[in-house]
CSV table of C-alpha atoms and ligand atoms in Angstrom, one decimal:
chain,number,residue,atom,x,y,z
A,617,MET,CA,0.0,0.0,0.0
A,618,ALA,CA,1.4,3.4,-1.0
A,619,GLN,CA,2.1,6.0,1.6
A,620,PHE,CA,2.8,9.7,1.6
A,621,VAL,CA,5.8,10.9,3.6
A,622,ILE,CA,5.5,14.6,4.3
A,623,ASN,CA,7.8,17.1,5.9
A,624,GLY,CA,5.4,19.8,7.0
A,625,GLY,CA,5.6,23.3,8.4
A,626,LYS,CA,6.7,25.0,5.2
A,627,LYS,CA,5.0,27.9,3.4
A,628,LEU,CA,4.0,27.0,-0.1
A,629,LYS,CA,4.0,29.3,-3.2
A,630,GLY,CA,3.0,29.2,-6.8
A,631,GLU,CA,0.3,28.1,-9.2
A,632,ILE,CA,-1.8,25.0,-9.0
A,633,ARG,CA,-4.2,23.8,-11.7
A,634,VAL,CA,-7.6,22.3,-10.9
A,635,SER,CA,-8.6,19.0,-12.6
A,636,GLY,CA,-11.9,18.1,-14.0
A,637,ALA,CA,-14.6,17.3,-11.4
A,638,LYS,CA,-14.6,13.6,-10.4
A,639,ASN,CA,-18.3,13.8,-9.5
A,640,ALA,CA,-19.2,15.3,-12.9
A,641,ALA,CA,-17.0,12.9,-15.0
A,642,LEU,CA,-18.4,9.8,-13.3
A,643,LYS,CA,-21.9,10.8,-14.2
A,644,ALA,CA,-20.9,11.4,-17.8
A,645,PHE,CA,-19.6,7.9,-18.0
A,646,ALA,CA,-23.0,6.6,-16.9
A,647,ALA,CA,-24.8,8.9,-19.3
A,648,ALA,CA,-22.8,7.6,-22.2
A,649,LEU,CA,-24.6,4.2,-21.7
A,650,LEU,CA,-27.9,5.9,-22.6
A,651,THR,CA,-26.9,6.0,-26.3
A,652,LYS,CA,-25.6,3.4,-28.7
A,653,GLU,CA,-23.4,6.1,-30.3
A,654,PRO,CA,-19.9,7.0,-29.1
A,655,VAL,CA,-19.5,9.6,-26.4
A,656,LEU,CA,-16.2,11.5,-26.0
A,657,ILE,CA,-15.5,12.6,-22.4
A,658,LYS,CA,-12.8,15.2,-21.9
A,659,ASN,CA,-11.0,16.8,-19.0
A,660,VAL,CA,-11.5,13.7,-17.0
A,661,PRO,CA,-9.4,13.5,-13.8
A,662,GLU,CA,-7.1,10.4,-13.8
A,663,VAL,CA,-8.3,9.2,-10.4
A,664,GLU,CA,-9.1,5.8,-8.9
A,665,ASP,CA,-12.9,6.3,-8.9
A,666,VAL,CA,-12.8,7.0,-12.7
A,667,SER,CA,-10.7,3.8,-13.2
A,668,ARG,CA,-13.3,1.8,-11.2
A,669,MET,CA,-16.1,3.3,-13.2
A,670,ALA,CA,-14.4,2.4,-16.5
A,671,GLU,CA,-13.8,-1.2,-15.2
A,672,LEU,CA,-17.4,-1.5,-14.2
A,673,ILE,CA,-18.8,-0.3,-17.5
A,674,LYS,CA,-16.5,-2.7,-19.4
A,675,THR,CA,-18.1,-5.6,-17.4
A,676,LEU,CA,-21.5,-4.6,-18.9
A,677,GLY,CA,-20.3,-4.9,-22.5
A,678,PRO,CA,-19.6,-1.3,-23.7
A,679,LYS,CA,-16.1,-0.3,-25.0
A,680,VAL,CA,-14.2,2.2,-22.9
A,681,GLU,CA,-11.1,3.6,-24.7
A,682,HIS,CA,-8.6,5.7,-22.8
A,683,ILE,CA,-7.5,7.9,-25.8
A,684,ARG,CA,-5.0,10.1,-24.0
A,685,ARG,CA,-4.6,11.6,-20.6
A,686,GLY,CA,-7.9,13.0,-19.5
A,687,GLU,CA,-9.8,11.8,-22.5
A,688,TYR,CA,-12.0,8.7,-22.8
A,689,ARG,CA,-14.4,7.4,-25.5
A,690,VAL,CA,-17.3,5.2,-24.4
A,691,THR,CA,-19.2,3.2,-27.0
A,692,ALA,CA,-22.2,1.4,-25.6
A,693,ASP,CA,-23.6,-0.1,-28.9
A,694,LYS,CA,-23.8,-3.3,-26.9
A,695,LEU,CA,-25.0,-3.5,-23.3
A,696,ASN,CA,-25.4,-7.2,-22.6
A,697,SER,CA,-25.5,-7.4,-18.8
A,698,SER,CA,-27.9,-6.1,-16.3
A,699,GLU,CA,-25.7,-6.7,-13.3
A,700,ILE,CA,-23.5,-4.1,-11.6
A,701,GLU,CA,-20.5,-6.2,-10.5
A,702,PRO,CA,-21.1,-6.3,-6.7
A,703,GLU,CA,-17.4,-6.0,-5.6
A,704,ILE,CA,-16.8,-2.8,-7.6
A,705,GLY,CA,-20.3,-1.5,-6.9
A,706,LYS,CA,-19.9,-1.8,-3.2
A,707,LYS,CA,-16.7,0.3,-3.4
A,708,LEU,CA,-18.1,3.1,-5.6
A,709,ARG,CA,-21.1,5.1,-4.6
A,710,ALA,CA,-21.4,6.6,-8.1
A,711,SER,CA,-22.1,3.1,-9.4
A,712,ILE,CA,-25.7,3.7,-8.5
A,713,VAL,CA,-26.1,6.2,-11.4
A,714,LEU,CA,-25.5,3.3,-13.7
A,715,THR,CA,-28.9,1.8,-12.7
A,716,ALA,CA,-30.7,4.3,-14.9
A,717,PRO,CA,-29.1,3.4,-18.3
A,718,ILE,CA,-28.9,-0.3,-17.5
A,719,LEU,CA,-32.6,-0.4,-16.6
A,720,ILE,CA,-33.6,1.6,-19.7
A,721,ARG,CA,-31.4,-0.5,-22.1
A,722,THR,CA,-32.0,-4.0,-20.7
A,723,GLY,CA,-35.3,-3.7,-18.9
A,724,LYS,CA,-33.6,-4.9,-15.7
A,725,VAL,CA,-30.9,-3.9,-13.3
A,726,VAL,CA,-29.4,-5.9,-10.4
A,727,PHE,CA,-27.0,-4.1,-8.0
A,728,PRO,CA,-25.6,-4.1,-4.5
A,729,HIS,CA,-26.1,-1.4,-2.0
A,730,PRO,CA,-23.5,1.1,-3.3
A,731,GLY,CA,-20.4,1.9,-1.2
A,732,GLY,CA,-18.0,4.8,-1.2
A,733,CYS,CA,-16.7,6.8,1.8
A,734,VAL,CA,-17.4,5.7,5.4
A,735,ILE,CA,-19.2,8.9,6.2
A,736,GLY,CA,-22.6,7.8,7.3
A,737,GLU,CA,-25.5,5.5,6.5
A,738,ARG,CA,-26.1,6.6,2.9
A,739,PRO,CA,-29.5,5.0,2.2
A,740,ILE,CA,-30.9,4.7,-1.4
A,741,ASP,CA,-34.7,5.1,-0.7
A,742,VAL,CA,-34.8,8.2,-3.0
A,743,PHE,CA,-33.7,6.0,-5.9
A,744,ILE,CA,-36.1,3.1,-5.0
A,745,ASP,CA,-39.1,5.4,-4.6
A,746,GLY,CA,-38.2,7.2,-7.9
A,747,PHE,CA,-37.9,4.0,-9.9
A,748,LYS,CA,-41.3,2.8,-8.5
A,749,ALA,CA,-42.9,6.1,-9.4
A,750,LEU,CA,-41.7,5.7,-13.0
A,751,GLY,CA,-43.4,2.3,-13.1
A,752,ALA,CA,-40.6,-0.1,-12.3
A,753,ASN,CA,-40.9,-3.2,-10.0
A,754,VAL,CA,-38.4,-3.4,-7.2
A,755,SER,CA,-37.4,-6.4,-5.2
A,756,GLN,CA,-34.5,-7.5,-3.0
A,757,GLU,CA,-32.8,-10.9,-2.9
A,758,ASN,CA,-29.6,-12.2,-1.5
A,759,GLY,CA,-28.5,-8.7,-0.6
A,760,LEU,CA,-29.0,-7.4,-4.1
A,761,TYR,CA,-31.6,-5.0,-5.5
A,762,ASN,CA,-33.5,-6.2,-8.5
A,763,ILE,CA,-35.4,-3.6,-10.6
A,764,THR,CA,-37.4,-4.4,-13.7
A,765,ALA,CA,-39.4,-2.3,-16.2
A,766,ARG,CA,-40.3,-2.8,-19.8
A,767,LYS,CA,-40.7,0.9,-20.4
A,768,LEU,CA,-40.5,3.7,-17.8
A,769,LYS,CA,-43.4,6.1,-17.7
A,770,GLY,CA,-43.2,9.8,-16.9
A,771,ALA,CA,-44.4,10.8,-13.5
A,772,LYS,CA,-44.2,13.5,-10.8
A,773,ILE,CA,-41.6,12.6,-8.2
A,774,VAL,CA,-41.1,14.7,-5.1
A,775,PHE,CA,-37.8,13.7,-3.5
A,776,HIS,CA,-38.2,13.3,0.3
A,777,ASN,CA,-34.5,14.2,0.6
A,778,VAL,CA,-32.3,16.4,-1.5
A,779,SER,CA,-29.9,14.0,-3.2
A,780,VAL,CA,-27.2,14.7,-5.8
A,781,THR,CA,-27.0,11.2,-7.3
A,782,GLY,CA,-30.7,10.6,-6.7
A,783,THR,CA,-31.5,13.7,-8.8
A,784,GLU,CA,-29.0,12.7,-11.5
A,785,THR,CA,-30.3,9.1,-11.7
A,786,MET,CA,-33.9,10.1,-12.0
A,787,MET,CA,-33.2,12.8,-14.5
A,788,MET,CA,-31.4,10.2,-16.7
A,789,SER,CA,-34.2,7.6,-16.2
A,790,ALA,CA,-36.8,10.1,-17.4
A,791,VAL,CA,-34.9,11.1,-20.6
A,792,THR,CA,-36.4,8.4,-22.7
A,793,ALA,CA,-39.5,7.6,-20.5
A,794,GLU,CA,-42.9,7.9,-22.0
A,795,GLY,CA,-44.3,11.4,-21.4
A,796,VAL,CA,-43.3,14.1,-19.0
A,797,THR,CA,-41.5,13.7,-15.7
A,798,THR,CA,-41.5,16.4,-13.1
A,799,LEU,CA,-38.8,16.1,-10.4
A,800,LYS,CA,-39.3,18.3,-7.3
A,801,ASN,CA,-36.9,19.0,-4.4
A,802,CYS,CA,-34.0,18.3,-6.6
A,803,ALA,CA,-30.3,19.0,-5.7
A,804,CYS,CA,-28.9,22.0,-7.5
A,805,GLU,CA,-25.2,21.2,-7.7
A,806,PRO,CA,-23.4,22.5,-10.8
A,807,GLU,CA,-22.5,18.9,-11.7
A,808,ILE,CA,-26.3,18.3,-12.3
A,809,GLU,CA,-26.7,21.3,-14.5
A,810,SER,CA,-23.7,20.2,-16.5
A,811,LEU,CA,-25.0,16.7,-16.9
A,812,ALA,CA,-28.3,18.0,-18.1
A,813,GLN,CA,-26.6,20.3,-20.7
A,814,PHE,CA,-24.7,17.3,-22.0
A,815,LEU,CA,-27.8,15.1,-22.2
A,816,ASN,CA,-29.7,17.9,-24.0
A,817,SER,CA,-26.8,18.2,-26.5
A,818,CYS,CA,-27.4,14.5,-27.2
A,819,GLY,CA,-31.1,15.1,-27.9
A,820,ALA,CA,-32.7,15.0,-24.5
A,821,ASP,CA,-35.3,17.6,-23.4
A,822,ILE,CA,-34.5,18.7,-19.8
A,823,LYS,CA,-35.5,22.0,-18.3
A,824,GLY,CA,-34.7,23.5,-14.9
A,825,ALA,CA,-31.5,21.6,-14.0
A,826,GLY,CA,-29.7,23.6,-11.4
A,827,THR,CA,-33.0,24.5,-9.7
A,828,HIS,CA,-35.2,22.6,-7.4
A,829,THR,CA,-37.6,21.6,-10.1
A,830,ILE,CA,-36.6,19.7,-13.2
A,831,ILE,CA,-38.9,18.9,-16.1
A,832,VAL,CA,-37.9,16.1,-18.4
A,833,SER,CA,-40.0,15.5,-21.6
A,834,GLY,CA,-39.3,12.0,-22.8
A,835,VAL,CA,-37.6,11.6,-26.2
A,836,LYS,CA,-37.3,8.4,-28.4
A,837,SER,CA,-33.6,8.0,-28.2
A,838,LEU,CA,-30.3,9.9,-27.6
A,839,GLY,CA,-27.4,10.3,-30.0
A,840,GLY,CA,-23.7,10.5,-29.1
A,841,GLY,CA,-21.7,13.6,-28.3
A,842,THR,CA,-18.9,15.2,-26.4
A,843,TYR,CA,-18.8,16.1,-22.8
A,844,ARG,CA,-16.2,18.4,-21.3
A,845,THR,CA,-15.9,17.9,-17.6
A,846,ILE,CA,-16.4,21.1,-15.5
A,847,PRO,CA,-13.6,22.1,-13.1
A,848,ASP,CA,-13.6,20.3,-9.7
A,849,ARG,CA,-15.1,22.9,-7.3
A,850,ILE,CA,-14.2,20.7,-4.3
A,851,GLU,CA,-10.6,20.4,-5.4
A,852,ALA,CA,-10.4,24.2,-6.0
A,853,GLY,CA,-11.9,24.8,-2.6
A,854,THR,CA,-9.5,22.3,-1.0
A,855,PHE,CA,-6.5,24.2,-2.5
A,856,ALA,CA,-7.8,27.5,-1.3
A,857,ILE,CA,-8.2,26.2,2.3
A,858,LEU,CA,-4.8,24.6,2.1
A,859,ALA,CA,-3.3,28.0,1.1
A,860,ALA,CA,-5.2,29.8,3.9
A,861,ALA,CA,-4.3,27.2,6.6
A,862,THR,CA,-0.5,27.2,5.7
A,863,LYS,CA,-0.5,31.0,5.2
A,864,SER,CA,0.8,30.5,1.7
A,865,ASN,CA,0.4,32.6,-1.5
A,866,ILE,CA,-1.2,30.3,-4.0
A,867,LEU,CA,-2.8,31.0,-7.4
A,868,ILE,CA,-5.5,28.4,-8.1
A,869,LYS,CA,-6.0,28.2,-11.9
A,870,ASN,CA,-8.5,26.6,-14.2
A,871,CYS,CA,-11.4,26.8,-11.7
A,872,GLU,CA,-14.9,28.2,-11.7
A,873,PRO,CA,-15.0,30.6,-8.7
A,874,GLU,CA,-18.8,31.1,-9.0
A,875,HIS,CA,-19.3,27.5,-7.9
A,876,LEU,CA,-17.7,28.3,-4.5
A,877,ASP,CA,-19.4,31.5,-3.3
A,878,SER,CA,-20.3,30.0,0.1
A,879,LEU,CA,-16.6,29.1,0.6
A,880,TRP,CA,-15.4,32.6,-0.3
A,881,ASN,CA,-17.8,34.0,2.3
A,882,VAL,CA,-16.4,31.7,5.0
A,883,LEU,CA,-12.8,32.5,4.0
A,884,ARG,CA,-13.4,36.2,3.9
A,885,LYS,CA,-15.1,36.1,7.4
A,886,ALA,CA,-12.0,34.2,8.6
A,887,GLY,CA,-9.8,37.1,7.4
A,888,VAL,CA,-8.4,35.4,4.3
A,889,ARG,CA,-7.6,37.8,1.5
A,890,LEU,CA,-8.7,36.6,-1.9
A,891,ASN,CA,-8.3,37.9,-5.5
A,892,ILE,CA,-11.0,36.3,-7.4
A,893,GLY,CA,-10.7,36.3,-11.2
A,894,LYS,CA,-12.8,34.7,-14.0
A,895,ASN,CA,-11.2,31.3,-13.9
A,896,GLN,CA,-8.7,31.7,-11.0
A,897,VAL,CA,-8.4,32.6,-7.4
A,898,GLU,CA,-5.3,33.9,-5.6
A,899,VAL,CA,-5.1,33.3,-1.9
A,900,ILE,CA,-2.9,35.8,-0.1
A,901,PRO,CA,-1.4,34.9,3.3
A,902,SER,CA,-3.3,36.5,6.2
A,903,GLY,CA,-4.0,36.3,9.9
A,904,LEU,CA,-6.9,34.0,10.7
A,905,LYS,CA,-9.9,34.4,13.0
A,906,THR,CA,-12.4,31.7,13.5
A,907,VAL,CA,-15.8,31.3,11.9
A,908,ASN,CA,-18.9,29.1,12.3
A,909,VAL,CA,-19.5,26.7,9.4
A,910,LYS,CA,-22.7,24.8,8.6
A,911,THR,CA,-22.7,22.4,5.7
A,912,HIS,CA,-25.7,22.6,3.3
A,913,GLU,CA,-26.8,21.5,-0.1
A,914,TYR,CA,-25.6,23.7,-3.0
A,915,PRO,CA,-25.3,26.6,-3.0
A,916,GLY,CA,-24.6,26.3,0.7
A,917,PHE,CA,-21.2,25.2,2.1
A,918,PRO,CA,-20.3,21.8,0.7
A,919,THR,CA,-20.1,18.9,3.0
A,920,ASP,CA,-17.1,17.7,0.9
A,921,LEU,CA,-15.2,20.8,2.2
A,922,GLN,CA,-16.1,20.3,5.9
A,923,SER,CA,-13.0,18.3,6.8
A,924,PRO,CA,-10.4,20.8,5.2
A,925,VAL,CA,-12.2,23.7,6.8
A,926,CYS,CA,-11.9,22.1,10.2
A,927,VAL,CA,-8.1,22.0,9.7
A,928,LEU,CA,-8.3,25.7,8.9
A,929,LEU,CA,-10.1,26.4,12.1
A,930,THR,CA,-7.4,24.8,14.1
A,931,GLN,CA,-5.1,27.5,12.8
A,932,ALA,CA,-7.6,30.4,13.4
A,933,GLU,CA,-8.0,32.5,16.5
A,934,GLY,CA,-11.0,31.7,18.7
A,935,GLN,CA,-13.7,29.0,19.0
A,936,GLY,CA,-15.6,28.1,15.9
A,937,LEU,CA,-18.6,25.7,15.6
A,938,VAL,CA,-18.8,23.2,12.7
A,939,HIS,CA,-22.2,21.8,12.0
A,940,GLU,CA,-22.3,18.9,9.5
A,941,THR,CA,-25.9,18.7,8.5
A,942,ILE,CA,-25.6,16.1,5.6
A,943,TYR,CA,-23.9,13.1,7.0
A,944,GLU,CA,-24.0,11.7,10.6
A,945,GLY,CA,-20.5,10.0,10.4
A,946,ARG,CA,-18.5,12.8,8.7
A,947,LEU,CA,-17.0,14.4,11.8
A,948,LEU,CA,-15.5,11.2,13.2
A,949,TRP,CA,-12.2,11.8,11.4
A,950,THR,CA,-11.5,14.7,13.8
A,951,GLU,CA,-10.6,12.1,16.6
A,952,GLU,CA,-7.2,11.8,14.7
A,953,LEU,CA,-7.0,15.6,14.3
A,954,LYS,CA,-7.2,15.8,18.1
A,955,ARG,CA,-4.3,13.4,18.4
A,956,MET,CA,-2.3,15.8,16.3
A,957,GLY,CA,-2.9,18.5,19.0
A,958,ALA,CA,-6.2,20.1,17.7
A,959,ASN,CA,-8.5,21.3,20.4
A,960,VAL,CA,-11.8,19.7,19.2
A,961,LEU,CA,-14.9,19.2,21.3
A,962,MET,CA,-17.6,16.9,19.9
A,963,HIS,CA,-21.1,18.0,21.0
A,964,ASP,CA,-23.0,15.3,19.1
A,965,PRO,CA,-22.3,13.4,15.8
A,966,HIS,CA,-23.3,16.5,13.8
A,967,ARG,CA,-21.5,19.3,15.7
A,968,ILE,CA,-18.0,20.1,17.0
A,969,SER,CA,-16.3,23.1,18.3
A,970,ILE,CA,-12.7,23.9,17.4
A,971,GLN,CA,-10.6,26.2,19.6
A,972,GLY,CA,-7.6,27.7,17.8
A,973,PRO,CA,-5.0,28.4,17.1
A,974,THR,CA,-3.1,25.2,18.0
A,975,LYS,CA,0.3,23.9,16.8
A,976,LEU,CA,-0.4,20.6,15.1
A,977,ARG,CA,2.0,17.8,15.7
A,978,SER,CA,3.4,15.5,12.9
A,979,ARG,CA,2.0,12.0,12.9
A,980,ASN,CA,1.6,8.6,11.3
A,981,ILE,CA,-2.0,8.5,10.1
A,982,GLU,CA,-4.4,6.2,8.2
A,983,SER,CA,-6.5,7.9,5.6
A,984,PRO,CA,-10.1,6.8,6.3
A,985,ASP,CA,-11.8,8.3,3.3
A,986,LEU,CA,-11.2,10.6,0.4
A,987,ARG,CA,-12.0,14.1,1.9
A,988,ALA,CA,-10.8,13.3,5.4
A,989,GLY,CA,-7.6,11.9,3.9
A,990,MET,CA,-7.1,15.2,2.1
A,991,ALA,CA,-7.8,17.1,5.3
A,992,TYR,CA,-5.1,15.1,7.1
A,993,LEU,CA,-2.7,16.0,4.2
A,994,ILE,CA,-3.5,19.7,4.9
A,995,ALA,CA,-3.0,19.1,8.6
A,996,VAL,CA,0.4,17.5,8.2
A,997,LEU,CA,1.5,20.2,5.8
A,998,CYS,CA,0.7,22.7,8.7
A,999,ALA,CA,2.6,20.5,11.3
A,1000,LYS,CA,6.4,20.9,11.6
A,1001,GLY,CA,8.3,17.6,11.1
A,1002,LYS,CA,7.9,14.3,9.3
A,1003,SER,CA,4.4,12.7,9.0
A,1004,VAL,CA,3.3,9.6,7.2
A,1005,ILE,CA,-0.2,9.1,5.6
A,1006,ASN,CA,-1.1,5.5,5.0
A,1007,ASN,CA,-3.8,4.1,2.7
A,1008,VAL,CA,-3.4,6.9,0.2
A,1009,TYR,CA,-5.6,4.9,-2.2
A,1010,GLN,CA,-8.4,6.9,-0.5
A,1011,ILE,CA,-6.9,10.2,-1.6
A,1012,ASP,CA,-6.1,8.9,-5.1
A,1013,ARG,CA,-9.8,8.1,-5.5
A,1014,GLY,CA,-10.4,11.8,-6.0
A,1015,TYR,CA,-7.2,13.8,-6.4
A,1016,GLU,CA,-5.0,13.3,-9.4
A,1017,LYS,CA,-1.3,12.9,-8.7
A,1018,ILE,CA,-1.7,15.2,-5.7
A,1019,GLU,CA,1.9,14.8,-4.5
A,1020,GLU,CA,3.3,15.9,-7.8
A,1021,ARG,CA,1.1,19.0,-7.9
A,1022,LEU,CA,1.8,19.9,-4.3
A,1023,ARG,CA,5.6,19.4,-4.9
A,1024,LYS,CA,5.4,22.0,-7.6
A,1025,ILE,CA,4.2,24.6,-5.1
A,1026,GLY,CA,7.0,23.7,-2.7
A,1027,ALA,CA,5.5,21.0,-0.5
A,1028,ASP,CA,8.0,18.3,0.7
A,1029,ILE,CA,6.0,15.2,0.0
A,1030,LYS,CA,7.0,11.8,-1.4
A,1031,ARG,CA,5.0,8.8,-2.4
A,1032,ILE,CA,6.7,5.5,-1.3
B,2413,EPZ,C1,-22.8,13.1,-3.7
B,2413,EPZ,O1,-23.1,11.9,-3.0
B,2413,EPZ,C2,-21.3,13.1,-3.9
B,2413,EPZ,N1,-20.9,11.9,-4.6
B,2413,EPZ,C3,-20.7,13.2,-2.5
B,2413,EPZ,O2,-19.3,13.3,-2.7
B,2413,EPZ,C4,-21.2,14.4,-1.8
B,2413,EPZ,O3,-20.6,14.4,-0.5
B,2413,EPZ,C5,-22.7,14.4,-1.7
B,2413,EPZ,O4,-23.2,14.2,-3.1
B,2413,EPZ,C6,-23.3,15.6,-1.1
B,2413,EPZ,O5,-22.9,16.8,-1.8
B,2413,EPZ,C7,-21.1,11.7,-5.9
B,2413,EPZ,O6,-21.5,12.6,-6.6
B,2413,EPZ,C8,-20.6,10.5,-6.5
B,2413,EPZ,P1,-26.6,12.6,-1.5
B,2413,EPZ,P2,-24.6,11.4,-2.9
B,2413,EPZ,O7,-27.5,11.6,-2.0
B,2413,EPZ,O8,-25.4,11.7,-4.1
B,2413,EPZ,C9,-29.4,11.4,2.1
B,2413,EPZ,C10,-17.0,12.8,-2.4
B,2413,EPZ,O9,-16.2,12.9,-1.4
B,2413,EPZ,N2,-30.1,10.4,1.2
B,2413,EPZ,O10,-26.8,14.0,-2.1
B,2413,EPZ,O11,-24.5,9.9,-2.6
B,2413,EPZ,C11,-28.0,11.0,2.5
B,2413,EPZ,O12,-27.9,10.0,3.5
B,2413,EPZ,C12,-18.4,12.3,-2.2
B,2413,EPZ,O13,-16.7,13.1,-3.5
B,2413,EPZ,C13,-31.2,9.7,1.6
B,2413,EPZ,O14,-31.7,9.9,2.7
B,2413,EPZ,O15,-25.1,12.2,-1.7
B,2413,EPZ,C14,-27.4,12.3,2.8
B,2413,EPZ,O16,-27.8,12.6,4.2
B,2413,EPZ,C15,-18.7,11.8,-0.8
B,2413,EPZ,N3,-31.7,8.8,0.7
B,2413,EPZ,C16,-28.2,13.3,1.9
B,2413,EPZ,O17,-29.3,12.6,1.4
B,2413,EPZ,C17,-31.2,8.5,-0.5
B,2413,EPZ,O18,-31.7,7.7,-1.2
B,2413,EPZ,C18,-27.4,13.8,0.7
B,2413,EPZ,O19,-26.8,12.7,0.1
B,2413,EPZ,C19,-30.1,9.2,-0.9
B,2413,EPZ,C20,-29.5,10.2,0.0
């Protein structure tokens, strides 16, 4: 198992480029199975989750060609299996979005409860209710879900919970359903709007993506097309927090600052100076005062940035409250942050207080999941001395060649 060895406590400086968004690219791979024609997917981050998705799709019959770095062609002229390979499906939460094209193309889909990060319960009732509303039959056997439908029929679906992959899956399911589907209480993340634009470019008729109500008028079939992955807002935000926490001057390039307004608010309140341009953000070293942060669905503060921002608060003056509203297990990683010297008080599974500033101590740490792993990386870059992060597969799931990119801005980090 690869490890990162880091010598922290140094200021960083320079430019860092943001990759394409993992959580947008993964959905484009699934959307490519809705058509028999080739789909070219560009600006794809070369991360482990993308490799798992490509592997999974190949087991279903379609061809996935890795044309060059960041570019893939998916040709799903054949889709001859209805089963999401359980071992991969259990590892990858995004595998659940494949249920839509598989059901549409084969009339059936069999899949395990999808996995991903260990951040909470992660139920799938939104999907099950949605498929039933569109006329599918759902059963469960030997730990696998089994959904069948000869032809999905348009319906009104009011999601009982705002779900990103739930909205994406139902939007895809409705694209070729008979009649009109109205989706209410949808998630509004930029990745959803981007997916809808791509589907429309292939012939779908989707209106309202990016708002809470999406209306999909069913079309006969979709053609092929090209999808350009939008910049990863979580990666851009992570780099901005890294710069602020290590008091470094970093220019984050190739990002979409508009997707991160809630983060800019938090950083500015914390005293961080920012120069925000059209596709770039410069973070200028500054003194830090604490802020309260509450995660929320887009356009609120992203849960995926909760762990990095906790590290930032350990470096800020005063006591800040972090309220994680989306996942009940996503603050547990702070136990290890405490062992690094952070002054963290857990009030309940959703709320912690962080008293700063504290000097973090270097440490040998296990990366429990993707975003917490990246937060540890920020923490050890703040801490003077040698630290080791184990299980970096978790970080590789979502951040492309992170050590190489961090080295370019002066970080002392090695993969061994
Ligand atoms: C997506 O997960 C992202 N993953 C997550 O990113 C991200 O943390 C999350 O959205 C929230 O922004 C992908 O896009 C692949 P949800 P998703 O369904 O869609 C509850 C990362 O680090 N819920 O929007 O799985 C659920 O328990 C990952 O890149 C139900 O109750 O998240 C949670 O409390 C981690 N029933 C809330 O909704 C359901 O059927 C939001 O989850 C589905 C969800």
